Amino acid sequence: MVNKMISIFKPKKIKDFNPIGLNIYTFNAGFKKKGKDLLLIIFDKTINVCCVYSKTSTPSAPIIWDKKNNKGRVKALVVNSGNANAHTGKDGLKIIDKYVKALTIIIKCKTNEVLVSSTGVIGEKFNPNLIINKFEKLNSKNKNSLLEGAKSIMTTDTFPKISIKNINLDNQSFKIYGIAKGSGMIQPNMGTMLVYIFIECEISKKLMSRLLKNNLDNTFNSITVDSDTSTSDTLMIFSVSSKKINLNKKNFKKLNYKINELMHDLSLQVVKDGEGISKLIRVNVLNARSKKQAKKIAFSIANSPLIKTAVAGEDANWGRVIMAIGKTEENIYQNKIRIMFGNYIVCENGSISKKINIRKLDNYMKNKTIDINVKLNLGKFNHTVYGNDLTFEYLKINSDYRS
Amino acid sequence: MVNKMISIFKPKKIKDFNPIGLNIYTFNAGFKKKGKDLLLIIFDKTINVCCVYSKTSTPSAPIIWDKKNNKGRVKALVVNSGNANAHTGKDGLKIIDKYVKALTIIIKCKTNEVLVSSTGVIGEKFNPNLIINKFEKLNSKNKNSLLEGAKSIMTTDTFPKISIKNINLDNQSFKIYGIAKGSGMIQPNMGTMLVYIFIECEISKKLMSRLLKNNLDNTFNSITVDSDTSTSDTLMIFSVSSKKINLNKKNFKKLNYKINELMHDLSLQVVKDGEGISKLIRVNVLNARSKKQAKKIAFSIANSPLIKTAVAGEDANWGRVIMAIGKTEENIYQNKIRIMFGNYIVCENGSISKKINIRKLDNYMKNKTIDINVKLNLGKFNHTVYGNDLTFEYLKINSDYRS
């Protein structure tokens, strides 16, 4: 594997803390050549959980296993990085049976109270003993912080992804927080590769499911690094405290807003650490006929290799944006399109704008974040997709990932 | 613009000839900084033509103009490279009116007997006088060969694309031949950027349309360089001789077969000169439930940046092929998939094959052409898509195309 250049978007300071209600353990189990690659979270008691998974038709074994077994209650989560346990057939499922069984004996819970995730190379043999060997080390001396947890699930990520928010409802304050991993094979079809969100209050599976439904579309389902959807995309949301909160309409709205902030933050961190990124691209499609149209056009722009290379080369090549709008075959009116790079107009009324200012545009393209604003002037629907540019670094990482 | 490395697939010898029934003129009109950039074909008489265009919702002015004016008869074709006359609004159409009118006066034909195409940068101002200035030079001294014609429509192409076939029907032998241009922004949604095919016999517009319908899907509609669909995709087929041939069922079948050979040849040349190509990738999806499913999965594989970079790195990363199958969300059965790179099996029965031979696989990946064979074992439908790998060279060309 090549050494990956650290993302220019790596935060200078990353917050950390030791959560209450769960015990985090991280190990170097041997899936990766070096570094932590195993995360175990044991909850103080059995709690509510809500999960969403990739819509891929070739899901990894952990996705198949979780979907089959879990009933919305969880006592432990096992995550490894370095081997995706994907396309491993019946053996892949038996391997999970084996390490989950070993864990249930130690922590005294049911099989359907354990959730598992794996991320890494697809199709490789998976040795469950690498995980089982670490179970004897589950003691209070070995407990880790949330940040250590985020680090242990990284693959080609160059920084750990963590987000912590405080919320106050009816004068009771508590935290919501989460960790994620991403990097490559990112056009999630539900969440990114792996995301775990924790809410420090008692909340039903039904309400957690509503929180996800409300906020997935504009966060994890609106990011792309390379248009490739992983076999392992998983997002889990946990109710980690029995703190009683009256989640009436008003309070739920506040919680929903905070969850959106958290998910937006984590999903953006995934793009900002997208393989080879030199610029973050925010595509805003405005005034489309429908939400679906806005999203389709935004993804077409964000995934176009010709636009991604132009942005990498600091070229405001708006003709390629016109191309990417057109290739969707959406019902639009070409002469109504207005495109701006940041606040700088490039075309309107069906052709190049008379107000175009090349010098200012060139200067704008030197920014680390580039806004591509497309106004369709057809209706009232907007959508934003986050992506990144396509660089030599992406090619270097991915022509040599397994070696 | 960077100097593009010559494609490793450039043919050692390129055939040429001087066709009968048409007069080819090429000029350096000034759209490109250097080299020929204007092609004029004047037919000896007004002949039948059949055209298909990109399904893009942001078509270039020539596509809008041709569709509006042409009625299936043609006396002249005007093609320029270096400026696409795309997203140029009403001005773009007026410009065409202007140079077409000038031509009709000189060659004495109707406006609707002229066809036009443009290829190059989108959205730039277009000066019709660059074309009109050359009309005075349409004399027999300036006539060029077919190869010169193919050269004059190149943009980032590194070799001219030309194909010539002989056919014998009822003891009458004649030629079919064609030229094309491609290079980047190639996932045609009907033909590639520009393709012109000529048949040396009298044939109705209806039969020419049937020839295209029969053969487009497996040739120009099954290639991709970068998944980006051009605003200018155009394919025209001309009946350039009044030679009478009885196109009964048997003879039409033979002609259809030859046209398929010709279109396959030209479309393959486009991929083989795809921007930055170091390897040709042939994706064969076999035994799908439907033709649509086979094609969708084949394109998903051929367009995956992670597969394209793996092939560039000579890595038989079949896990990424599993990912690309899955992301289509097609109704398939994961455990039935059998994948081979060339003749070398990598997975079957839902996981890595016991017969996998890494040494032979690694050796196979050094070839210039890589076959990715995916057997779905679901039905009887097959489809093949041609693509290429993703290299530093592609990025170099496209982060610096306009400068």
PDB file of C-alpha atoms in Angstrom, chain B residues 32-173:
ATOM      1  CA  LYS B  32      -7.211  25.370 -33.333  1.00  0.00           C
ATOM      2  CA  LYS B  33      -3.810  26.962 -32.829  1.00  0.00           C
ATOM      3  CA  LYS B  34      -2.253  24.596 -35.323  1.00  0.00           C
ATOM      4  CA  GLY B  35      -3.229  21.834 -37.720  1.00  0.00           C
ATOM      5  CA  LYS B  36      -6.293  21.242 -39.852  1.00  0.00           C
ATOM      6  CA  ASP B  37      -9.604  22.063 -38.175  1.00  0.00           C
ATOM      7  CA  LEU B  38     -12.155  22.322 -40.981  1.00  0.00           C
ATOM      8  CA  LEU B  39     -13.610  19.546 -43.115  1.00  0.00           C
ATOM      9  CA  LEU B  40     -15.882  20.206 -46.091  1.00  0.00           C
ATOM     10  CA  ILE B  41     -17.451  17.391 -48.028  1.00  0.00           C
ATOM     11  CA  ILE B  42     -19.308  18.301 -51.206  1.00  0.00           C
ATOM     12  CA  PHE B  43     -21.195  15.404 -52.755  1.00  0.00           C
ATOM     13  CA  ASP B  44     -21.413  15.150 -56.557  1.00  0.00           C
ATOM     14  CA  LYS B  45     -25.180  15.252 -56.244  1.00  0.00           C
ATOM     15  CA  THR B  46     -27.804  15.482 -53.562  1.00  0.00           C
ATOM     16  CA  ILE B  47     -27.982  12.106 -51.792  1.00  0.00           C
ATOM     17  CA  ASN B  48     -29.807  10.232 -49.000  1.00  0.00           C
ATOM     18  CA  VAL B  49     -28.561  10.611 -45.445  1.00  0.00           C
ATOM     19  CA  CYS B  50     -29.629   9.321 -42.039  1.00  0.00           C
ATOM     20  CA  CYS B  51     -28.460  10.958 -38.801  1.00  0.00           C
ATOM     21  CA  VAL B  52     -28.579  10.144 -35.083  1.00  0.00           C
ATOM     22  CA  TYR B  53     -27.654  12.549 -32.321  1.00  0.00           C
ATOM     23  CA  SER B  54     -26.818  12.629 -28.617  1.00  0.00           C
ATOM     24  CA  LYS B  55     -29.748  12.272 -26.233  1.00  0.00           C
ATOM     25  CA  THR B  56     -28.175  14.980 -24.035  1.00  0.00           C
ATOM     26  CA  SER B  57     -30.534  17.657 -22.750  1.00  0.00           C
ATOM     27  CA  THR B  58     -27.889  20.311 -23.494  1.00  0.00           C
ATOM     28  CA  PRO B  59     -27.231  19.654 -27.226  1.00  0.00           C
ATOM     29  CA  SER B  60     -24.806  21.760 -29.223  1.00  0.00           C
ATOM     30  CA  ALA B  61     -26.054  24.289 -31.816  1.00  0.00           C
ATOM     31  CA  PRO B  62     -25.164  22.039 -34.809  1.00  0.00           C
ATOM     32  CA  ILE B  63     -27.336  19.242 -33.399  1.00  0.00           C
ATOM     33  CA  ILE B  64     -30.282  21.596 -32.853  1.00  0.00           C
ATOM     34  CA  TRP B  65     -29.759  23.120 -36.316  1.00  0.00           C
ATOM     35  CA  ASP B  66     -29.426  19.805 -38.201  1.00  0.00           C
ATOM     36  CA  LYS B  67     -32.458  18.297 -36.472  1.00  0.00           C
ATOM     37  CA  LYS B  68     -34.547  21.330 -37.323  1.00  0.00           C
ATOM     38  CA  ASN B  69     -33.491  21.699 -40.955  1.00  0.00           C
ATOM     39  CA  ASN B  70     -32.451  18.429 -42.517  1.00  0.00           C
ATOM     40  CA  LYS B  71     -35.036  16.253 -44.247  1.00  0.00           C
ATOM     41  CA  GLY B  72     -32.867  13.264 -45.207  1.00  0.00           C
ATOM     42  CA  ARG B  73     -31.195  14.700 -48.303  1.00  0.00           C
ATOM     43  CA  VAL B  74     -27.716  16.213 -48.369  1.00  0.00           C
ATOM     44  CA  LYS B  75     -25.369  17.969 -50.782  1.00  0.00           C
ATOM     45  CA  ALA B  76     -22.668  19.150 -48.351  1.00  0.00           C
ATOM     46  CA  LEU B  77     -21.265  18.513 -44.883  1.00  0.00           C
ATOM     47  CA  VAL B  78     -19.320  21.128 -42.878  1.00  0.00           C
ATOM     48  CA  VAL B  79     -17.374  19.987 -39.800  1.00  0.00           C
ATOM     49  CA  ASN B  80     -15.029  22.035 -37.658  1.00  0.00           C
ATOM     50  CA  SER B  81     -12.887  20.992 -34.697  1.00  0.00           C
ATOM     51  CA  GLY B  82     -11.565  23.200 -31.883  1.00  0.00           C
ATOM     52  CA  ASN B  83     -14.851  24.928 -31.007  1.00  0.00           C
ATOM     53  CA  ALA B  84     -18.001  22.898 -30.263  1.00  0.00           C
ATOM     54  CA  ASN B  85     -20.483  25.761 -30.849  1.00  0.00           C
ATOM     55  CA  ALA B  86     -22.218  24.351 -27.780  1.00  0.00           C
ATOM     56  CA  HIS B  87     -24.227  26.344 -25.235  1.00  0.00           C
ATOM     57  CA  THR B  88     -23.978  29.367 -27.502  1.00  0.00           C
ATOM     58  CA  GLY B  89     -27.734  30.120 -27.454  1.00  0.00           C
ATOM     59  CA  LYS B  90     -29.517  31.732 -30.395  1.00  0.00           C
ATOM     60  CA  ASP B  91     -26.238  33.232 -31.611  1.00  0.00           C
ATOM     61  CA  GLY B  92     -24.914  29.712 -32.109  1.00  0.00           C
ATOM     62  CA  LEU B  93     -27.765  28.966 -34.519  1.00  0.00           C
ATOM     63  CA  LYS B  94     -27.456  32.314 -36.356  1.00  0.00           C
ATOM     64  CA  ILE B  95     -23.751  31.627 -36.910  1.00  0.00           C
ATOM     65  CA  ILE B  96     -24.650  28.365 -38.641  1.00  0.00           C
ATOM     66  CA  ASP B  97     -27.317  30.129 -40.738  1.00  0.00           C
ATOM     67  CA  LYS B  98     -24.619  32.521 -41.856  1.00  0.00           C
ATOM     68  CA  TYR B  99     -21.976  30.071 -43.023  1.00  0.00           C
ATOM     69  CA  VAL B 100     -24.508  27.652 -44.482  1.00  0.00           C
ATOM     70  CA  LYS B 101     -26.101  30.449 -46.505  1.00  0.00           C
ATOM     71  CA  ALA B 102     -22.694  31.455 -47.897  1.00  0.00           C
ATOM     72  CA  LEU B 103     -22.082  27.850 -48.908  1.00  0.00           C
ATOM     73  CA  THR B 104     -25.489  27.323 -50.569  1.00  0.00           C
ATOM     74  CA  ILE B 105     -24.831  30.288 -52.846  1.00  0.00           C
ATOM     75  CA  ILE B 106     -21.487  28.882 -53.978  1.00  0.00           C
ATOM     76  CA  ILE B 107     -22.487  25.260 -54.490  1.00  0.00           C
ATOM     77  CA  LYS B 108     -26.093  26.040 -55.482  1.00  0.00           C
ATOM     78  CA  CYS B 109     -28.158  23.918 -53.095  1.00  0.00           C
ATOM     79  CA  LYS B 110     -30.875  24.383 -50.502  1.00  0.00           C
ATOM     80  CA  THR B 111     -30.208  25.215 -46.851  1.00  0.00           C
ATOM     81  CA  ASN B 112     -31.782  21.910 -45.796  1.00  0.00           C
ATOM     82  CA  GLU B 113     -29.292  20.041 -47.977  1.00  0.00           C
ATOM     83  CA  VAL B 114     -26.346  21.087 -45.808  1.00  0.00           C
ATOM     84  CA  LEU B 115     -25.384  19.291 -42.593  1.00  0.00           C
ATOM     85  CA  VAL B 116     -23.045  20.727 -39.953  1.00  0.00           C
ATOM     86  CA  SER B 117     -21.067  19.393 -36.973  1.00  0.00           C
ATOM     87  CA  SER B 118     -18.688  21.007 -34.502  1.00  0.00           C
ATOM     88  CA  THR B 119     -16.397  19.537 -31.846  1.00  0.00           C
ATOM     89  CA  GLY B 120     -14.074  21.141 -29.310  1.00  0.00           C
ATOM     90  CA  VAL B 121     -14.441  23.452 -26.327  1.00  0.00           C
ATOM     91  CA  ILE B 122     -17.986  24.137 -25.089  1.00  0.00           C
ATOM     92  CA  GLY B 123     -19.340  27.655 -24.608  1.00  0.00           C
ATOM     93  CA  GLU B 124     -16.762  29.715 -26.501  1.00  0.00           C
ATOM     94  CA  LYS B 125     -17.510  32.434 -29.048  1.00  0.00           C
ATOM     95  CA  PHE B 126     -17.591  31.139 -32.621  1.00  0.00           C
ATOM     96  CA  ASN B 127     -16.504  33.180 -35.650  1.00  0.00           C
ATOM     97  CA  PRO B 128     -18.343  31.986 -38.810  1.00  0.00           C
ATOM     98  CA  ASN B 129     -15.982  33.946 -41.061  1.00  0.00           C
ATOM     99  CA  LEU B 130     -13.206  31.474 -40.241  1.00  0.00           C
ATOM    100  CA  ILE B 131     -15.298  28.986 -42.245  1.00  0.00           C
ATOM    101  CA  ILE B 132     -16.673  31.341 -44.902  1.00  0.00           C
ATOM    102  CA  ASN B 133     -13.157  32.557 -45.752  1.00  0.00           C
ATOM    103  CA  LYS B 134     -12.266  29.083 -46.943  1.00  0.00           C
ATOM    104  CA  PHE B 135     -15.186  28.665 -49.362  1.00  0.00           C
ATOM    105  CA  GLU B 136     -13.319  30.398 -52.167  1.00  0.00           C
ATOM    106  CA  LYS B 137     -10.718  27.624 -52.051  1.00  0.00           C
ATOM    107  CA  LEU B 138     -13.180  24.860 -52.998  1.00  0.00           C
ATOM    108  CA  ASN B 139     -11.507  23.890 -56.240  1.00  0.00           C
ATOM    109  CA  SER B 140     -10.161  20.621 -57.598  1.00  0.00           C
ATOM    110  CA  LYS B 141      -6.550  21.553 -56.768  1.00  0.00           C
ATOM    111  CA  ASN B 142      -7.380  21.515 -53.067  1.00  0.00           C
ATOM    112  CA  LYS B 143      -9.101  18.146 -52.900  1.00  0.00           C
ATOM    113  CA  ASN B 144      -7.970  15.750 -50.155  1.00  0.00           C
ATOM    114  CA  SER B 145      -8.112  12.052 -49.367  1.00  0.00           C
ATOM    115  CA  LEU B 146     -10.337  10.341 -46.774  1.00  0.00           C
ATOM    116  CA  LEU B 147      -7.428  10.116 -44.321  1.00  0.00           C
ATOM    117  CA  GLU B 148      -6.871  13.877 -44.551  1.00  0.00           C
ATOM    118  CA  GLY B 149     -10.584  14.247 -43.789  1.00  0.00           C
ATOM    119  CA  ALA B 150     -10.258  12.057 -40.682  1.00  0.00           C
ATOM    120  CA  LYS B 151      -7.249  14.083 -39.525  1.00  0.00           C
ATOM    121  CA  SER B 152      -9.027  17.411 -39.824  1.00  0.00           C
ATOM    122  CA  ILE B 153     -11.732  16.515 -37.270  1.00  0.00           C
ATOM    123  CA  MET B 154      -9.317  15.396 -34.511  1.00  0.00           C
ATOM    124  CA  THR B 155      -9.143  17.267 -31.185  1.00  0.00           C
ATOM    125  CA  THR B 156      -7.226  15.397 -28.455  1.00  0.00           C
ATOM    126  CA  ASP B 157      -7.210  12.269 -30.643  1.00  0.00           C
ATOM    127  CA  THR B 158      -3.694  10.954 -31.225  1.00  0.00           C
ATOM    128  CA  PHE B 159      -4.463   9.079 -34.435  1.00  0.00           C
ATOM    129  CA  PRO B 160      -7.044   9.485 -37.216  1.00  0.00           C
ATOM    130  CA  LYS B 161      -9.866   6.931 -37.172  1.00  0.00           C
ATOM    131  CA  ILE B 162     -10.741   5.406 -40.489  1.00  0.00           C
ATOM    132  CA  SER B 163     -12.250   2.114 -41.586  1.00  0.00           C
ATOM    133  CA  ILE B 164     -12.749   0.743 -45.109  1.00  0.00           C
ATOM    134  CA  LYS B 165     -14.560  -2.510 -46.003  1.00  0.00           C
ATOM    135  CA  ASN B 166     -15.284  -4.205 -49.325  1.00  0.00           C
ATOM    136  CA  ILE B 167     -18.553  -5.934 -49.958  1.00  0.00           C
ATOM    137  CA  ASN B 168     -19.880  -8.040 -52.809  1.00  0.00           C
ATOM    138  CA  LEU B 169     -23.607  -8.386 -53.409  1.00  0.00           C
ATOM    139  CA  ASP B 170     -25.037 -10.106 -56.522  1.00  0.00           C
ATOM    140  CA  ASN B 171     -21.548  -9.982 -58.085  1.00  0.00           C
ATOM    141  CA  GLN B 172     -21.345  -6.233 -57.696  1.00  0.00           C
ATOM    142  CA  SER B 173     -18.533  -5.162 -55.430  1.00  0.00           C
TER     143      SER B 173
END
